[in-house]
Amino acid sequence: MSEDKKLNENLESEEIKTEDSKLDSQDPSSEASFTKTAEELGAMNVDELMEQYDLETSKLRKLSGKVALFITIVAILMSAFHLFTAWHGTLLAMKQRSLHLIFAFTLGFALYPGFKKSSKDKIDITDWLLIILSVGVWGYIFFNVEAIALKGGQMSTTDMILGVLAVLLTLEVTRRVVGPELPIVTIVFLLFAYFGRHMPGIFAHRGFNVTRIVSHMYMTTEGIMGTPLGVSSTFVFMFILFGSFLDKTGVGEFFIDFAYALTGSTRSGPAMTSVLSSGLMGSISGSSVANTVTTGAFTIPLMKSVGYKPHYAGAVEATASTGGQIMPPVMGAAAFIMADFTGFPYISIVKAAIIPAVLYYIAVGTMVHLEACKLGLKGMPRESLPKVSHILRKQGYLTLPLIAIIFMLVKQYPPTMAALTGIVIGVIVAMTVSLIKKDNSFTPKDILGAMEAGAKGAVGVACACACAGMIVGVVTLTGFGLKIAEVIVQIAQGRLIPTLLLTMVSSIILGMGLPTTAKYIVLATMAVPAITKLGVNLMSAHLFILYFGVVADVTPPVALAAYAGAGIAGANSMKTGFQAFKLAIGAFIIPYIFVINPHLIMVDSIVGTTVNWLPVTAALPTIVTALIGTICLAGTVESYLFGNLRIWQRIILLLAAFALLDPKLLTDAIGLAALAFIFVTQKMLNKNKPAATA
């Protein structure tokens, strides 16, 4: 790591010098100023960092020649298939999902070597065999859906052989692409299904033979091809593809330029830029690590250049990037699975998620601003920054696909159609601008490149959903979900807060090895019944699970997004991880608030899958006090509010934060009184000192 650290420090110093010279020499209103700067800052080390910290990217083979062309064609065909079904309507469930798996498994076995010693530049013979087996196993389902339905679960010898192969292939491709943790958990669940009669106490069940288990996993939509894969093969793939098209049009650079122009002159300057740009980009990327690396290559060196410590700069970027998965309008892949699990329209989930997500970013933004005040930092000179009006005039067209998606979702069109519309509009706009400017900034080659990147980016989600589908299958087959819910409630003695704490801890532990999507699926299957059994509405329960699935990316000891930020900053990984955990503290508290009082997510009541929304005027007092409480919490973490806080003041401010976050009239009054007391005492204690303007 010492060589990597030295390399990063050298890169960083060169980046800062480059940036300083540009600021001195450029006309801030010139057309390509900060977009070009961002590209130059990121070009040197983004790919290396992605390979080092993004678990999926780090394993990828680098193919060449005809084999690479073949894989490119497969990836483009996968995207073409999903674009076609998004327009003309999806196929029968098992047909859609089996063809999705043929593409995903082919790319998975081709691009991800089986072992460390396996070839990194060619596909081994074993991998070709696994690809052929995958095509045969899932092709059998695709061409025999009607015959399988008529069998009613009965299995022939051929069915049994193919079913066993399907389970083994799913475990193996997931091990390669996602990591060994999810397959290990899946194997434990499969063994639980078989050895049920030997299990102790409440976990005992009658047990199922191998034929019954394999049939359930392979020949129904309750196992590998269950709900998680159904969402992956429709909504999730289309939004991953949408993100790839946006990336090709340059929307990432636009977000950075826009955020920098808007916030660069504030006291917290580049740090606030990081928070805003990462939130915007993260809402469509769905990957904490990828977002940290792409935007962090620009924002982290700038944060360091104005005085933020390296570990703090890396933590800010990681925390802001991770929050993208809970930030509407797109959010992460787990949000689409949530829509399918709960039956709520996706737009309802987006609406419920808005206020908690905004509070999360306000908490992070407040903390970085207070840190700047504490350190006496200053923003960038206004004359060195591009103008917001100029950026919007020159690059504002890049937001049209996002506007289209929001419009389609609000009008309650299917998410797949919304994503397709966004893609089409993005392509039309980018092609039109390219033709007008005659700069070849977007060509048909970029369309194919986006289709290839989208398919490759979806492989991890597809494999994780297929493997997690077996866990869900075992839960439904054995009734384990209800049993584990009973155990959780018994341990917590029927009390809500202990139940929520147990669920949170479980989520963070799972987060050490599972991607957000798989983690959400497992917890939604097992923990949500325990929460809802205690009277919590379904929306709040699932959002609670989603939040703690997401923040595991900045929770040590396995905080991959934070470690990626540390790599860019040249900082200690664990120190950056704990700082990111502190900055993300709002995400550990806000979910408890909307579980206790769903007014924070604008929910009045839920009947079935129909949400009765609370009027904004009725929810406003809860939102305002939660906002003030969030600021108090930020001040507690930073040990600074109107000035440096003493220990006793931090304790009082923390109590004020919790009182304000608890939406009751009495607690709000106590919280506001405590905050007023802190204000008065800070002014009195600091009256003879120069005041730092917050």
PDB file of N, CA, C and O in Angstrom, residues 79 240-241 244-246 248 442 444-456:
ATOM      1  N   SER A  79     -28.339  -6.037 -24.411  1.00  0.00           N
ATOM      2  CA  SER A  79     -28.995  -4.729 -24.300  1.00  0.00           C
ATOM      3  C   SER A  79     -30.102  -4.584 -25.333  1.00  0.00           C
ATOM      4  O   SER A  79     -31.178  -4.039 -25.031  1.00  0.00           O
ATOM      5  N   ILE A 240     -29.829   0.556 -15.411  1.00  0.00           N
ATOM      6  CA  ILE A 240     -28.370   0.450 -15.552  1.00  0.00           C
ATOM      7  C   ILE A 240     -27.964   0.886 -16.951  1.00  0.00           C
ATOM      8  O   ILE A 240     -26.987   1.627 -17.142  1.00  0.00           O
ATOM      9  N   LEU A 241     -28.723   0.455 -17.938  1.00  0.00           N
ATOM     10  CA  LEU A 241     -28.453   0.851 -19.320  1.00  0.00           C
ATOM     11  C   LEU A 241     -28.628   2.356 -19.491  1.00  0.00           C
ATOM     12  O   LEU A 241     -27.842   3.019 -20.178  1.00  0.00           O
ATOM     13  N   SER A 244     -25.610   4.079 -18.306  1.00  0.00           N
ATOM     14  CA  SER A 244     -24.502   3.963 -19.259  1.00  0.00           C
ATOM     15  C   SER A 244     -24.638   4.977 -20.390  1.00  0.00           C
ATOM     16  O   SER A 244     -23.648   5.580 -20.827  1.00  0.00           O
ATOM     17  N   PHE A 245     -25.869   5.166 -20.866  1.00  0.00           N
ATOM     18  CA  PHE A 245     -26.083   6.154 -21.927  1.00  0.00           C
ATOM     19  C   PHE A 245     -25.810   7.563 -21.412  1.00  0.00           C
ATOM     20  O   PHE A 245     -25.209   8.381 -22.115  1.00  0.00           O
ATOM     21  N   LEU A 246     -26.243   7.853 -20.191  1.00  0.00           N
ATOM     22  CA  LEU A 246     -25.978   9.178 -19.632  1.00  0.00           C
ATOM     23  C   LEU A 246     -24.480   9.410 -19.490  1.00  0.00           C
ATOM     24  O   LEU A 246     -23.983  10.520 -19.730  1.00  0.00           O
ATOM     25  N   LYS A 248     -22.138   8.249 -21.343  1.00  0.00           N
ATOM     26  CA  LYS A 248     -21.587   8.539 -22.671  1.00  0.00           C
ATOM     27  C   LYS A 248     -21.898   9.957 -23.135  1.00  0.00           C
ATOM     28  O   LYS A 248     -21.139  10.542 -23.912  1.00  0.00           O
ATOM     29  N   PHE A 442     -20.774  12.651 -29.942  1.00  0.00           N
ATOM     30  CA  PHE A 442     -21.628  11.481 -29.726  1.00  0.00           C
ATOM     31  C   PHE A 442     -21.950  10.871 -31.086  1.00  0.00           C
ATOM     32  O   PHE A 442     -22.536  11.521 -31.948  1.00  0.00           O
ATOM     33  N   PRO A 444     -22.759   6.943 -33.453  1.00  0.00           N
ATOM     34  CA  PRO A 444     -23.323   5.592 -33.314  1.00  0.00           C
ATOM     35  C   PRO A 444     -22.406   4.640 -32.551  1.00  0.00           C
ATOM     36  O   PRO A 444     -22.876   3.728 -31.871  1.00  0.00           O
ATOM     37  N   LYS A 445     -21.109   4.855 -32.631  1.00  0.00           N
ATOM     38  CA  LYS A 445     -20.169   4.022 -31.879  1.00  0.00           C
ATOM     39  C   LYS A 445     -20.383   4.178 -30.378  1.00  0.00           C
ATOM     40  O   LYS A 445     -20.265   3.210 -29.613  1.00  0.00           O
ATOM     41  N   ASP A 446     -20.731   5.400 -29.947  1.00  0.00           N
ATOM     42  CA  ASP A 446     -21.014   5.628 -28.531  1.00  0.00           C
ATOM     43  C   ASP A 446     -22.282   4.903 -28.098  1.00  0.00           C
ATOM     44  O   ASP A 446     -22.394   4.461 -26.953  1.00  0.00           O
ATOM     45  N   ILE A 447     -23.253   4.797 -29.000  1.00  0.00           N
ATOM     46  CA  ILE A 447     -24.485   4.061 -28.683  1.00  0.00           C
ATOM     47  C   ILE A 447     -24.157   2.600 -28.406  1.00  0.00           C
ATOM     48  O   ILE A 447     -24.600   2.016 -27.408  1.00  0.00           O
ATOM     49  N   LEU A 448     -23.350   2.010 -29.300  1.00  0.00           N
ATOM     50  CA  LEU A 448     -22.963   0.611 -29.106  1.00  0.00           C
ATOM     51  C   LEU A 448     -22.110   0.456 -27.845  1.00  0.00           C
ATOM     52  O   LEU A 448     -22.236  -0.538 -27.113  1.00  0.00           O
ATOM     53  N   GLY A 449     -21.253   1.450 -27.598  1.00  0.00           N
ATOM     54  CA  GLY A 449     -20.426   1.407 -26.392  1.00  0.00           C
ATOM     55  C   GLY A 449     -21.267   1.444 -25.129  1.00  0.00           C
ATOM     56  O   GLY A 449     -20.978   0.748 -24.147  1.00  0.00           O
ATOM     57  N   ALA A 450     -22.319   2.257 -25.141  1.00  0.00           N
ATOM     58  CA  ALA A 450     -23.219   2.330 -23.982  1.00  0.00           C
ATOM     59  C   ALA A 450     -23.969   1.018 -23.795  1.00  0.00           C
ATOM     60  O   ALA A 450     -24.171   0.561 -22.660  1.00  0.00           O
ATOM     61  N   MET A 451     -24.389   0.406 -24.901  1.00  0.00           N
ATOM     62  CA  MET A 451     -25.085  -0.877 -24.821  1.00  0.00           C
ATOM     63  C   MET A 451     -24.172  -1.956 -24.255  1.00  0.00           C
ATOM     64  O   MET A 451     -24.585  -2.774 -23.426  1.00  0.00           O
ATOM     65  N   GLU A 452     -22.918  -1.944 -24.675  1.00  0.00           N
ATOM     66  CA  GLU A 452     -21.957  -2.920 -24.157  1.00  0.00           C
ATOM     67  C   GLU A 452     -21.697  -2.693 -22.667  1.00  0.00           C
ATOM     68  O   GLU A 452     -21.743  -3.633 -21.860  1.00  0.00           O
ATOM     69  N   ALA A 453     -21.442  -1.440 -22.285  1.00  0.00           N
ATOM     70  CA  ALA A 453     -21.146  -1.128 -20.887  1.00  0.00           C
ATOM     71  C   ALA A 453     -22.341  -1.420 -19.987  1.00  0.00           C
ATOM     72  O   ALA A 453     -22.185  -1.911 -18.865  1.00  0.00           O
ATOM     73  N   GLY A 454     -23.550  -1.123 -20.477  1.00  0.00           N
ATOM     74  CA  GLY A 454     -24.744  -1.386 -19.686  1.00  0.00           C
ATOM     75  C   GLY A 454     -24.919  -2.862 -19.389  1.00  0.00           C
ATOM     76  O   GLY A 454     -25.229  -3.254 -18.253  1.00  0.00           O
ATOM     77  N   ALA A 455     -24.727  -3.699 -20.407  1.00  0.00           N
ATOM     78  CA  ALA A 455     -24.872  -5.146 -20.213  1.00  0.00           C
ATOM     79  C   ALA A 455     -23.824  -5.678 -19.241  1.00  0.00           C
ATOM     80  O   ALA A 455     -24.134  -6.466 -18.333  1.00  0.00           O
ATOM     81  N   LYS A 456     -22.586  -5.261 -19.413  1.00  0.00           N
ATOM     82  CA  LYS A 456     -21.526  -5.723 -18.517  1.00  0.00           C
ATOM     83  C   LYS A 456     -21.775  -5.240 -17.086  1.00  0.00           C
ATOM     84  O   LYS A 456     -21.491  -5.954 -16.123  1.00  0.00           O
TER      85      LYS A 456
END
